[in-house]
């Protein structure tokens, strides 16, 4: 089988596996069975005469040959997708940008940036999706999004370990804060002392025992008592408003806190900084991507200079 005979379907499946990180997740995203995904990957590898995916315990990643195929396949698939959009008269004259964003960025920054972009560049069409930092980094590598908003915490490592680093720009760097029920004793002051966090109940994004307890103050010298878990930021904040526990929030999310919640700094320990990164593949970007990036920078500057 010659590589020129590879089907577009097989290339789309390869992109989905590279983006999702597992065959199972790729199958779910495409609406295929896992065996169908495996067959498509096998056909691409036969045509390439090389192993394109390294199977590991924590999922899969592209091999050197896989990165070559994925880089070329992304160009082809993007051109096919662009042609389909033009034929169906979907895009405006400015073109389409595919944006990936973190839930916390989608609460405030992204809506402000998109509203401004509709005024300044009404012909730029933005389609977006929510995701975690690892998933969005994979999506950038796979070519299924053009630009992404990622999170970074100390020691501020790159979002992945691929040999060609992503182009990263820090939009904001702000302290992590604590969301406290307004009726809670800790809400009486203008800050919370880290020593007072012992023995508190927490609302986290993942249950106790997982590697990363988002929502629990980092570095607690005790096993935290997690009483509720929720991935949605607004759900966590409403649980705080109901008096169900405490949770951490980026400082930029304070404006989205519902009534009954106080967002306060924490003192007495190391400062917990969080960065919001604008990420792209290295190299020049299309004009619509440049315009969206500018709108995101402006929105982030407004959020940083606000109260």
CSV table of C-alpha atoms in Angstrom, one decimal:
chain,number,residue,atom,x,y,z
A,1,UNK,CA,0.0,0.0,0.0
A,2,UNK,CA,1.4,3.4,-1.0
A,3,UNK,CA,1.0,6.3,1.4
A,4,UNK,CA,-0.7,8.3,-1.3
A,5,UNK,CA,-3.6,5.9,-0.9
A,6,UNK,CA,-4.3,6.8,2.7
A,7,UNK,CA,-7.9,7.9,3.3
A,8,UNK,CA,-8.9,11.2,4.8
A,9,UNK,CA,-10.9,9.2,7.3
A,10,UNK,CA,-7.8,7.4,8.5
A,11,UNK,CA,-5.9,10.8,8.8
A,12,UNK,CA,-8.8,12.2,10.8
A,13,UNK,CA,-8.7,9.2,13.1
A,14,UNK,CA,-5.0,9.6,13.6
A,15,UNK,CA,-5.5,13.3,14.5
A,16,UNK,CA,-8.2,12.4,16.9
A,17,UNK,CA,-6.0,9.8,18.7
A,18,UNK,CA,-3.1,12.3,18.8
A,19,UNK,CA,-5.4,15.0,20.3
A,20,UNK,CA,-7.3,12.8,22.7
A,21,UNK,CA,-4.4,10.8,24.0
A,22,UNK,CA,-6.1,7.4,23.9
A,23,UNK,CA,-7.9,5.2,21.4
A,24,UNK,CA,-11.0,5.1,23.7
A,25,UNK,CA,-11.3,8.8,23.9
A,26,UNK,CA,-10.8,9.2,20.2
A,27,UNK,CA,-13.5,6.7,19.5
A,28,UNK,CA,-15.9,8.5,21.7
A,29,UNK,CA,-15.2,11.9,20.1
A,30,UNK,CA,-15.7,10.5,16.6
A,31,UNK,CA,-18.6,8.2,17.4
A,32,UNK,CA,-16.7,5.2,16.2
A,33,UNK,CA,-16.0,1.8,17.9
A,34,UNK,CA,-12.6,1.4,19.4
A,35,UNK,CA,-11.9,-1.5,17.0
A,36,UNK,CA,-12.7,0.8,14.0
A,37,UNK,CA,-10.2,3.4,15.3
A,38,UNK,CA,-7.6,0.6,15.7
A,39,UNK,CA,-8.2,-0.5,12.1
A,40,UNK,CA,-7.8,3.0,10.7
A,41,UNK,CA,-4.6,3.5,12.7
A,42,UNK,CA,-3.2,0.2,11.5
A,43,UNK,CA,-4.0,1.2,7.8
A,44,UNK,CA,-2.0,4.5,8.2
A,45,UNK,CA,0.9,2.7,9.8
A,46,UNK,CA,1.0,0.1,7.1
A,47,UNK,CA,1.0,2.8,4.4
A,48,UNK,CA,3.8,4.7,6.3
A,49,UNK,CA,5.8,1.6,6.9
A,50,UNK,CA,6.5,2.8,10.4
A,51,UNK,CA,4.9,2.9,13.9
A,52,UNK,CA,3.2,6.3,14.2
A,53,UNK,CA,2.0,6.0,17.8
A,54,UNK,CA,3.9,4.9,20.9
A,55,UNK,CA,1.5,2.9,23.2
A,56,UNK,CA,2.2,3.7,26.8
A,57,UNK,CA,0.4,3.0,30.1
A,58,UNK,CA,-0.9,6.5,30.3
A,59,UNK,CA,-2.1,6.6,26.7
A,60,UNK,CA,-0.4,7.1,23.4
A,61,UNK,CA,1.9,9.7,21.9
A,62,UNK,CA,3.2,10.4,18.4
A,63,UNK,CA,6.6,8.9,17.4
A,64,UNK,CA,9.0,10.8,15.3
A,65,UNK,CA,7.4,9.3,12.1
A,66,UNK,CA,4.0,10.0,13.6
A,67,UNK,CA,4.9,13.7,14.0
A,68,UNK,CA,6.0,13.9,10.3
A,69,UNK,CA,2.7,12.3,9.2
A,70,UNK,CA,0.7,14.5,11.6
A,71,UNK,CA,2.3,17.7,10.5
A,72,UNK,CA,1.6,17.0,6.8
A,73,UNK,CA,-1.9,15.5,7.5
A,74,UNK,CA,-2.9,18.6,9.5
A,75,UNK,CA,-2.2,20.8,6.5
A,76,UNK,CA,-4.3,18.5,4.2
A,77,UNK,CA,-7.2,18.2,6.7
A,78,UNK,CA,-7.3,21.9,7.4
A,79,UNK,CA,-7.5,22.7,3.7
A,80,UNK,CA,-10.3,20.1,3.2
A,81,UNK,CA,-12.2,21.6,6.2
A,82,UNK,CA,-11.6,25.2,4.8
A,83,UNK,CA,-12.9,24.1,1.4
A,84,UNK,CA,-16.0,22.6,3.0
A,85,UNK,CA,-16.7,25.8,4.9
A,86,UNK,CA,-16.3,27.9,1.8
A,87,UNK,CA,-18.6,25.7,-0.2
A,88,UNK,CA,-21.3,25.9,2.4
A,89,UNK,CA,-20.8,29.6,2.7
A,90,UNK,CA,-20.1,29.3,6.4
A,91,UNK,CA,-17.1,31.6,6.9
A,92,UNK,CA,-17.2,35.4,6.7
A,93,UNK,CA,-14.5,37.3,4.7
A,94,UNK,CA,-12.2,37.3,7.6
A,95,UNK,CA,-11.9,33.6,8.1
A,96,UNK,CA,-12.4,31.2,11.0
A,97,UNK,CA,-10.3,30.7,14.1
A,98,UNK,CA,-10.6,27.7,16.4
A,99,UNK,CA,-10.0,28.6,20.0
A,100,UNK,CA,-9.5,26.3,23.0
A,101,UNK,CA,-9.9,27.6,26.5
A,102,UNK,CA,-9.8,26.7,30.2
A,103,UNK,CA,-13.1,26.8,32.1
A,104,UNK,CA,-11.8,29.6,34.3
A,105,UNK,CA,-10.9,31.7,31.2
A,106,UNK,CA,-14.2,31.0,29.6
A,107,UNK,CA,-16.0,32.5,32.6
A,108,UNK,CA,-14.8,36.1,32.0
A,109,UNK,CA,-11.9,36.7,29.7
A,110,UNK,CA,-13.1,34.8,26.6
A,111,UNK,CA,-16.6,36.3,26.5
A,112,UNK,CA,-15.2,39.9,26.8
A,113,UNK,CA,-12.6,39.2,24.0
A,114,UNK,CA,-15.2,37.7,21.7
A,115,UNK,CA,-17.6,40.6,22.3
A,116,UNK,CA,-14.9,43.1,21.4
A,117,UNK,CA,-13.8,41.1,18.4
A,118,UNK,CA,-17.4,41.2,17.0
A,119,UNK,CA,-17.1,45.0,17.0
A,120,UNK,CA,-13.6,45.4,15.8
A,121,UNK,CA,-13.5,42.5,13.3
A,122,UNK,CA,-17.0,41.3,12.6
A,123,UNK,CA,-15.8,39.1,9.7
A,124,UNK,CA,-13.6,37.0,11.9
A,125,UNK,CA,-15.6,33.9,12.9
A,126,UNK,CA,-14.5,32.1,16.2
A,127,UNK,CA,-15.5,28.6,17.1
A,128,UNK,CA,-14.3,27.5,20.5
A,129,UNK,CA,-14.1,24.5,22.9
A,130,UNK,CA,-13.4,24.0,26.5
A,131,UNK,CA,-10.7,21.7,27.8
A,132,UNK,CA,-7.9,21.0,30.2
A,133,UNK,CA,-4.3,22.3,29.6
A,134,UNK,CA,-3.0,18.8,28.6
A,135,UNK,CA,-6.0,18.2,26.2
A,136,UNK,CA,-5.7,21.7,24.6
A,137,UNK,CA,-1.9,21.3,24.1
A,138,UNK,CA,-2.6,18.0,22.3
A,139,UNK,CA,-5.3,19.7,20.2
A,140,UNK,CA,-2.8,22.3,19.2
A,141,UNK,CA,-0.3,19.7,18.2
A,142,UNK,CA,-2.9,17.8,16.3
A,143,UNK,CA,-4.0,20.9,14.4
A,144,UNK,CA,-7.6,20.8,15.5
A,145,UNK,CA,-7.4,24.2,17.2
A,146,UNK,CA,-5.4,27.3,16.2
A,147,UNK,CA,-4.9,29.0,19.5
A,148,UNK,CA,-5.4,28.1,23.2
A,149,UNK,CA,-5.6,29.6,26.6
A,150,UNK,CA,-3.6,27.4,29.0
A,151,UNK,CA,-2.9,27.5,32.7
A,152,UNK,CA,0.5,27.2,34.4
A,153,UNK,CA,1.5,26.9,38.1
A,154,UNK,CA,5.0,27.1,39.7
A,155,UNK,CA,7.6,26.0,38.6
A,156,UNK,CA,6.0,27.1,35.3
A,157,UNK,CA,7.1,24.2,33.1
A,158,UNK,CA,6.1,23.9,29.4
A,159,UNK,CA,2.6,22.4,29.0
A,160,UNK,CA,4.1,19.3,27.2
A,161,UNK,CA,7.5,17.8,26.6
A,162,UNK,CA,7.5,17.7,22.8
A,163,UNK,CA,10.8,18.6,21.1
A,164,UNK,CA,9.4,21.6,19.3
A,165,UNK,CA,8.1,23.9,22.1
A,166,UNK,CA,4.8,25.7,21.7
A,167,UNK,CA,4.9,29.4,21.3
A,168,UNK,CA,3.8,30.7,24.7
A,169,UNK,CA,2.9,34.2,25.9
A,170,UNK,CA,1.9,35.1,29.4
A,171,UNK,CA,-1.3,37.1,29.4
A,172,UNK,CA,-1.8,37.3,33.2
A,173,UNK,CA,0.1,36.3,36.4
A,174,UNK,CA,-2.0,36.7,39.5
A,175,UNK,CA,-2.2,35.2,42.9
A,176,UNK,CA,-4.5,32.2,43.7
A,177,UNK,CA,-7.3,33.2,46.1
A,178,UNK,CA,-9.8,31.6,48.4
A,179,UNK,CA,-13.5,31.6,47.9
A,180,UNK,CA,-15.2,31.7,51.3
A,181,UNK,CA,-18.9,31.7,52.3
A,182,UNK,CA,-19.9,35.2,53.3
A,183,UNK,CA,-21.2,33.9,56.6
A,184,UNK,CA,-18.0,32.0,57.4
A,185,UNK,CA,-15.8,33.2,60.3
A,186,UNK,CA,-12.9,33.4,57.8
A,187,UNK,CA,-14.8,36.0,55.7
A,188,UNK,CA,-14.7,38.6,58.4
A,189,UNK,CA,-11.3,40.0,57.5
A,190,UNK,CA,-9.6,41.2,54.3
A,191,UNK,CA,-7.4,38.2,54.0
A,192,UNK,CA,-7.2,34.6,55.3
A,193,UNK,CA,-4.2,33.3,57.3
A,194,UNK,CA,-2.9,30.0,55.9
A,195,UNK,CA,-2.8,28.5,59.4
A,196,UNK,CA,-6.6,28.9,59.6
A,197,UNK,CA,-7.1,26.6,56.7
A,198,UNK,CA,-6.4,23.5,58.8
A,199,UNK,CA,-9.5,21.5,59.5
A,200,UNK,CA,-11.6,23.2,56.8
A,201,UNK,CA,-13.9,21.4,54.4
A,202,UNK,CA,-13.1,21.7,50.7
A,203,UNK,CA,-14.9,21.8,47.3
A,204,UNK,CA,-12.4,20.3,44.8
A,205,UNK,CA,-12.4,19.5,41.1
A,206,UNK,CA,-11.1,16.0,41.8
A,207,UNK,CA,-11.6,13.5,44.7
A,208,UNK,CA,-9.1,12.9,47.4
A,209,UNK,CA,-6.3,10.5,46.3
A,210,UNK,CA,-5.8,11.9,42.8
A,211,UNK,CA,-2.6,13.6,41.8
A,212,UNK,CA,-3.9,17.1,41.7
A,213,UNK,CA,-6.5,18.5,44.0
A,214,UNK,CA,-7.7,21.6,42.2
A,215,UNK,CA,-9.8,23.6,44.6
A,216,UNK,CA,-7.8,22.7,47.8
A,217,UNK,CA,-5.1,25.2,48.9
A,218,UNK,CA,-1.7,23.9,47.8
A,219,UNK,CA,0.8,22.7,50.4
A,220,UNK,CA,-1.7,22.0,53.3
A,221,UNK,CA,0.2,19.9,55.9
A,222,UNK,CA,-2.8,17.6,56.4
A,223,UNK,CA,-5.0,15.4,54.4
A,224,UNK,CA,-7.8,17.7,53.2
A,225,UNK,CA,-11.4,16.9,53.9
A,226,UNK,CA,-13.2,17.0,50.5
A,227,UNK,CA,-16.9,17.2,50.9
A,228,UNK,CA,-17.9,18.0,47.3
A,229,UNK,CA,-16.3,17.6,43.9
A,230,UNK,CA,-17.3,19.6,40.8
A,231,UNK,CA,-15.5,20.5,37.6
A,232,UNK,CA,-17.6,23.5,36.8
A,233,UNK,CA,-16.3,26.7,38.4
A,234,UNK,CA,-19.7,28.3,38.7
A,235,UNK,CA,-21.1,25.2,40.4
A,236,UNK,CA,-18.2,25.3,42.9
A,237,UNK,CA,-18.8,28.9,43.7
A,238,UNK,CA,-22.5,28.4,44.2
A,239,UNK,CA,-21.6,25.5,46.6
A,240,UNK,CA,-19.4,28.0,48.5
A,241,UNK,CA,-22.3,30.5,48.6
A,242,UNK,CA,-24.5,27.8,50.1
A,243,UNK,CA,-22.0,27.3,52.9
A,244,UNK,CA,-20.8,23.9,51.7
A,245,UNK,CA,-17.1,24.5,52.0
A,246,UNK,CA,-14.1,26.5,50.7
A,247,UNK,CA,-12.5,26.4,47.3
A,248,UNK,CA,-9.6,28.1,45.5
A,249,UNK,CA,-10.1,30.4,42.6
A,250,UNK,CA,-7.9,32.4,40.3
A,251,UNK,CA,-8.0,36.1,41.2
A,252,UNK,CA,-9.5,36.9,37.8
A,253,UNK,CA,-12.6,34.9,38.7
A,254,UNK,CA,-13.6,37.1,41.6
A,255,UNK,CA,-15.8,39.2,39.4
A,256,UNK,CA,-17.9,36.1,38.5
A,257,UNK,CA,-18.5,35.1,42.2
A,258,UNK,CA,-22.2,35.0,43.1
A,259,UNK,CA,-23.7,36.8,46.1
A,260,UNK,CA,-22.8,35.1,49.3
A,261,UNK,CA,-19.2,34.5,48.4
A,262,UNK,CA,-16.1,36.5,49.4
A,263,UNK,CA,-12.9,36.0,47.4
A,264,UNK,CA,-9.9,36.7,49.6
A,265,UNK,CA,-6.1,36.5,49.4
A,266,UNK,CA,-4.2,34.0,51.6
A,267,UNK,CA,-1.2,35.1,53.7
A,268,UNK,CA,1.4,33.4,55.8
A,269,UNK,CA,2.8,31.0,53.3
A,270,UNK,CA,4.5,31.1,49.9
A,271,UNK,CA,2.6,33.1,47.3
A,272,UNK,CA,0.7,30.8,45.0
A,273,UNK,CA,0.9,32.4,41.5
A,274,UNK,CA,-1.0,31.3,38.5
A,275,UNK,CA,-0.3,32.2,34.9
A,276,UNK,CA,-2.7,32.3,32.0
A,277,UNK,CA,-0.9,31.5,28.8
A,278,UNK,CA,-1.7,32.2,25.1
A,279,UNK,CA,-0.4,29.2,23.2
A,280,UNK,CA,0.1,28.5,19.5
A,281,UNK,CA,2.2,26.3,17.3
A,282,UNK,CA,5.5,28.0,16.4
A,283,UNK,CA,5.7,30.0,13.2
A,284,UNK,CA,3.6,32.7,11.6
A,285,UNK,CA,-0.2,32.8,12.3
A,286,UNK,CA,-3.0,33.5,9.9
A,287,UNK,CA,-4.5,37.0,10.1
A,288,UNK,CA,-7.7,35.9,11.9
A,289,UNK,CA,-5.6,34.2,14.6
A,290,UNK,CA,-3.5,37.4,15.0
A,291,UNK,CA,-6.7,39.4,15.5
A,292,UNK,CA,-8.2,37.1,18.0
A,293,UNK,CA,-4.9,37.0,19.9
A,294,UNK,CA,-4.9,40.8,20.1
A,295,UNK,CA,-8.5,40.8,21.4
A,296,UNK,CA,-7.5,38.2,24.1
A,297,UNK,CA,-4.5,40.4,25.1
A,298,UNK,CA,-6.7,43.4,25.4
A,299,UNK,CA,-9.3,41.5,27.5
A,300,UNK,CA,-6.5,40.2,29.8
A,301,UNK,CA,-5.1,43.7,30.2
A,302,UNK,CA,-8.5,44.9,31.3
A,303,UNK,CA,-8.9,42.1,33.7
A,304,UNK,CA,-5.5,42.7,35.2
A,305,UNK,CA,-6.0,46.5,35.6
A,306,UNK,CA,-9.5,46.1,37.0
A,307,UNK,CA,-10.5,45.9,40.7
